Short mmCIF file of C-alpha atoms and ligand atoms in Angstrom, two decimals:
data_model
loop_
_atom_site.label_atom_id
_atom_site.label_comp_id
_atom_site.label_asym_id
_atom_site.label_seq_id
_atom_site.Cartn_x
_atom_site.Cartn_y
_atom_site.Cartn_z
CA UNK Z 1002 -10.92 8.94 10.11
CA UNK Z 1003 -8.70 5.75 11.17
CA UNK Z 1004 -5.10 4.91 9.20
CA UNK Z 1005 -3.88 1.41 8.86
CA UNK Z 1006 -0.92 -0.39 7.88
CA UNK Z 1007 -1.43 -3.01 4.95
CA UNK Z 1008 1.20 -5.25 3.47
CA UNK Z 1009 1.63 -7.40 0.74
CA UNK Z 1010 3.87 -10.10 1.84
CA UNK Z 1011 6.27 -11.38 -0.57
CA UNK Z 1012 3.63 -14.65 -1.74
CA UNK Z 1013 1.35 -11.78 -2.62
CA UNK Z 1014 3.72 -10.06 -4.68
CA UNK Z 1015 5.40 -13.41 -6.58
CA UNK Z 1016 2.05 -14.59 -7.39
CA UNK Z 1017 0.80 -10.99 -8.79
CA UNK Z 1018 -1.77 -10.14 -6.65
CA UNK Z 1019 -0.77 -6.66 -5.81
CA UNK Z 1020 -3.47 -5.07 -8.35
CA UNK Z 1021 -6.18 -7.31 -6.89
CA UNK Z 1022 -5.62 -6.73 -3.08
CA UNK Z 1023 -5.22 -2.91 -3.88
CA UNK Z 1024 -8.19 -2.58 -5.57
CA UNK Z 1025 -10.15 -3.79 -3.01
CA UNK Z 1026 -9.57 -1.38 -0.97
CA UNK Z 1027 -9.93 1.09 -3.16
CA UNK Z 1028 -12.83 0.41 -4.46
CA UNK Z 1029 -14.21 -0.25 -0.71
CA UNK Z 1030 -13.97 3.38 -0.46
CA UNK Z 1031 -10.61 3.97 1.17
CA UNK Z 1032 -7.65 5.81 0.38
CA UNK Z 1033 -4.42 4.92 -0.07
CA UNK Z 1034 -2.31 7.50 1.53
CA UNK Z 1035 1.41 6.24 1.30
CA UNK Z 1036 2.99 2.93 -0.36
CA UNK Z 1037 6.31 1.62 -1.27
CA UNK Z 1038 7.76 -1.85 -2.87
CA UNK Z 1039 11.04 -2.76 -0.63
CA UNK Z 1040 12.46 -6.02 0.83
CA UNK Z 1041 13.15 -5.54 4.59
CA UNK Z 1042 16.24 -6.77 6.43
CA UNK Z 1043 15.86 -9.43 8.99
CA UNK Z 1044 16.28 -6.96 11.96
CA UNK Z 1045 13.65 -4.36 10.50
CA UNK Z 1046 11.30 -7.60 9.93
CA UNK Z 1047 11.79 -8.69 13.63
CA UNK Z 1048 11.00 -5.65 14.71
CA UNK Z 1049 7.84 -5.51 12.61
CA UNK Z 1050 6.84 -8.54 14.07
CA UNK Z 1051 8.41 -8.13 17.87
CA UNK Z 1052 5.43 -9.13 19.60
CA UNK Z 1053 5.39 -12.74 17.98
CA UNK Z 1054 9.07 -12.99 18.66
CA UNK Z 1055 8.64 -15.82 21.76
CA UNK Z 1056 6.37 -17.88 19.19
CA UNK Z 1057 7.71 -20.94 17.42
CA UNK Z 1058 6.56 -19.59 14.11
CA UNK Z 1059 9.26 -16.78 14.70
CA UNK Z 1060 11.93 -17.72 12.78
CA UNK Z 1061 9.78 -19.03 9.64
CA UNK Z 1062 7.80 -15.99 9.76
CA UNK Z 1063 11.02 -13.44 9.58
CA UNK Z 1064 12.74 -15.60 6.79
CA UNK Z 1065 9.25 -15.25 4.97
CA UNK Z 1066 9.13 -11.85 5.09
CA UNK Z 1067 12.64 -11.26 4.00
CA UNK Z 1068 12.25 -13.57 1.24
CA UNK Z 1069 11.78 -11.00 -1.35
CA UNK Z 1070 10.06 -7.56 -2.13
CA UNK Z 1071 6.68 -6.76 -0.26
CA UNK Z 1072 4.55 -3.56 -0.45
CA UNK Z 1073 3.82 -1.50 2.06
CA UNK Z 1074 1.28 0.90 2.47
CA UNK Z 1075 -1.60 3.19 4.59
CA UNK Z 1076 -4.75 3.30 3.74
CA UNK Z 1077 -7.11 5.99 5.66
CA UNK Z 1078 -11.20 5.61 5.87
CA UNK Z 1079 -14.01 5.27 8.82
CA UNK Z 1080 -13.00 1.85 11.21
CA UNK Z 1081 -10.57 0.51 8.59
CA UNK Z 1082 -8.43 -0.86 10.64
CA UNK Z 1083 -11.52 -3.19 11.68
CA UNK Z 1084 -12.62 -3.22 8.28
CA UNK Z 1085 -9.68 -4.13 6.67
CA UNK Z 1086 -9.11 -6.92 9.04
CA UNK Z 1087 -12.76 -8.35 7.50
CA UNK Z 1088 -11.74 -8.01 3.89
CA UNK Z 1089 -8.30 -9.48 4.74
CA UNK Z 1090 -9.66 -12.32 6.71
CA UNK Z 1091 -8.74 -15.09 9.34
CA UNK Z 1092 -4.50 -15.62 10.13
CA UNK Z 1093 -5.54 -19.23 9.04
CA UNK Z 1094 -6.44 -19.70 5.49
CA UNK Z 1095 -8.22 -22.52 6.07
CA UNK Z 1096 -11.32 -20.34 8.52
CA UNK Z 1097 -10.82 -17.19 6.25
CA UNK Z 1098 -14.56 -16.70 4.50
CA UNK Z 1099 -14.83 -17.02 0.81
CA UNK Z 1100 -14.85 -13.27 -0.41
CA UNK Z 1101 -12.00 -12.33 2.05
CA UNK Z 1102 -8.39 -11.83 0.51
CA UNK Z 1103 -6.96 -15.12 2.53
CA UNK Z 1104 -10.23 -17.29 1.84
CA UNK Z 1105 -9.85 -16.56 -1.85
CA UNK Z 1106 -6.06 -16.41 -2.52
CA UNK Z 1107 -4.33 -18.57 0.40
CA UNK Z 1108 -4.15 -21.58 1.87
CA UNK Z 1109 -1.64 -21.78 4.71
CA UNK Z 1110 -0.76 -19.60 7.54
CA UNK Z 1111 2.71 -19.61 6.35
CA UNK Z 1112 1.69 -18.05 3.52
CA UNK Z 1113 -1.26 -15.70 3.69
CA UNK Z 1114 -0.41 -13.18 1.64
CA UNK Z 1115 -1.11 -10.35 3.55
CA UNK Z 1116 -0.65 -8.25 6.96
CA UNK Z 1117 -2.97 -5.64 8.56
CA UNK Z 1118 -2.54 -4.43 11.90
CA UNK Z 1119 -4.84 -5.57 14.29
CA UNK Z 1120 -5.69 -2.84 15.96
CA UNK Z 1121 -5.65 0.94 16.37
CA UNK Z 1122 -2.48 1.28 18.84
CA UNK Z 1123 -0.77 -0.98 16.39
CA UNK Z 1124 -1.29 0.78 13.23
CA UNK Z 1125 -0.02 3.83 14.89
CA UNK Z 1126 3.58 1.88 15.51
CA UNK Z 1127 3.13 -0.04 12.65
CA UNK Z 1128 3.23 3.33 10.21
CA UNK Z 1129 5.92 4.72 12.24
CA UNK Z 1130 8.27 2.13 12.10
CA UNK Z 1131 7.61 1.78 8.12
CA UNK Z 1132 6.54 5.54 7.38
CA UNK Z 1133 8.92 7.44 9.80
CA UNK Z 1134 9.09 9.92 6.63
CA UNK Z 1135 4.88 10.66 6.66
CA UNK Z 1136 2.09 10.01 4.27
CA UNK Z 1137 0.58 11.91 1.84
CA UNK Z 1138 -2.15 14.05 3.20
CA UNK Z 1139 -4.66 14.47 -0.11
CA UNK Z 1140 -8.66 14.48 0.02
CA UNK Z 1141 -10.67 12.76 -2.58
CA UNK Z 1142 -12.59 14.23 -4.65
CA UNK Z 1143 -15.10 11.32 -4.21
CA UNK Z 1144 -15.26 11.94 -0.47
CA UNK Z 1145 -18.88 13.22 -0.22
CA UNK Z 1146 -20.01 9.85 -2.18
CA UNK Z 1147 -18.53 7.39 -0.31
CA UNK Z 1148 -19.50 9.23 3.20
CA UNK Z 1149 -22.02 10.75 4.59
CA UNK Z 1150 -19.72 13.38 6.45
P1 IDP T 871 -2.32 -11.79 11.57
O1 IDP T 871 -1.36 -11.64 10.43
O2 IDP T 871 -3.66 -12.29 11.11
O3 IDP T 871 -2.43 -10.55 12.42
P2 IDP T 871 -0.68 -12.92 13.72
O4 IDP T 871 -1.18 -13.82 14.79
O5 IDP T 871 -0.35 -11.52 14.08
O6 IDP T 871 -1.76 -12.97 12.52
O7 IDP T 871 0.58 -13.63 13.08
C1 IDP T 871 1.39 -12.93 12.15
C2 IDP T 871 1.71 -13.84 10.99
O8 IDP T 871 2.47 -14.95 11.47
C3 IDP T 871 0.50 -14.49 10.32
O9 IDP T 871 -0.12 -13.66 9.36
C4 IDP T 871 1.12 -15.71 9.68
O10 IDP T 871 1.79 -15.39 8.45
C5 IDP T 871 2.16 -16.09 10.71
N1 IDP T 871 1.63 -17.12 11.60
C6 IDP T 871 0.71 -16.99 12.58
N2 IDP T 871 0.44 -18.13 13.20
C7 IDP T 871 1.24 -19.06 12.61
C8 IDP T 871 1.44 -20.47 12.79
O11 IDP T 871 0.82 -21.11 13.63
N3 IDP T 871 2.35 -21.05 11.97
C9 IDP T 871 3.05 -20.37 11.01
N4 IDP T 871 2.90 -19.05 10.81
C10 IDP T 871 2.00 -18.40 11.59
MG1 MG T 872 -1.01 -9.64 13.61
#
């Protein structure tokens, strides 16, 4: 089983879609293994996002971030970091599919709503930098009808 790091950014939190991008994952048959609802400080968000930081985008994307509360969490399940990159979609609104959280909720880049990390190395820093405290180890009881192992 695979762990990644899913956020809400703070568009996705003004414009009350935290119970809608949740559930889908949920009801995908993940689990949700750690969250929390903070706003970040511009050094913790540039360090989140260090690998864009020669981009032009940079400085819009930090200030976006910071610009009010986001949630953060983990969600564990078979290839979800791949997975969750499908139901979250394309960066760019505008070639994420209908039925994907950014081809039904967003329509700029700027504003998209939500992060995943891209890949398995980068959930693993990703939950470390914003779950140095752990997640919740729990099974579910629905385990055995959701997977076949
Ligand atoms: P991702 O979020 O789909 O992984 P990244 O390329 O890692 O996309 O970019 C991180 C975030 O930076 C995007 O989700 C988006 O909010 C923002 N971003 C990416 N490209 C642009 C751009 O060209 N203009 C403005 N913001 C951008
Ligand atoms: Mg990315």
């Amino acid at each position: 089983m695979e762990s990644t790091f899913i956020m809400i950014k703070p568009d996705g939190v003004q414009r009350g879609l935290i119970g809608e991008i949740i559930s889908r994952f949920e009801k995908k048959g993940f689990y949700l293994k750690a969250m929390k609802f903070i706003t970040v400080e511009r050094s913790f968000a540039e360090k989140h996002y260090a690998d864009l930081a020669t981009k032009p985008f940079f400085g819009g994307l930090v200030e976006y971030i910071i610009s009010g509360p986001v949630v953060a969490m983990v969600w564990e399940g078979k290839d979800v970091v791949a997975t969750g990159r499908r139901i979250i979609g394309a960066t760019r609104p505008w070639e994420a599919l209908p039925g994907t959280i950014r081809g039904d909720y967003a329509v700029e880049v700027g504003r998209n709503v939500i992060h995943g990390s891209d890949a398995v190395e980068s959930a693993h820093k990703e939950i470390a930098l914003w779950f140095p405290e752990g997640v919740s180890e729990w099974k579910s009881q629905m385990h055995p009808w959701i997977y076949e192992v």
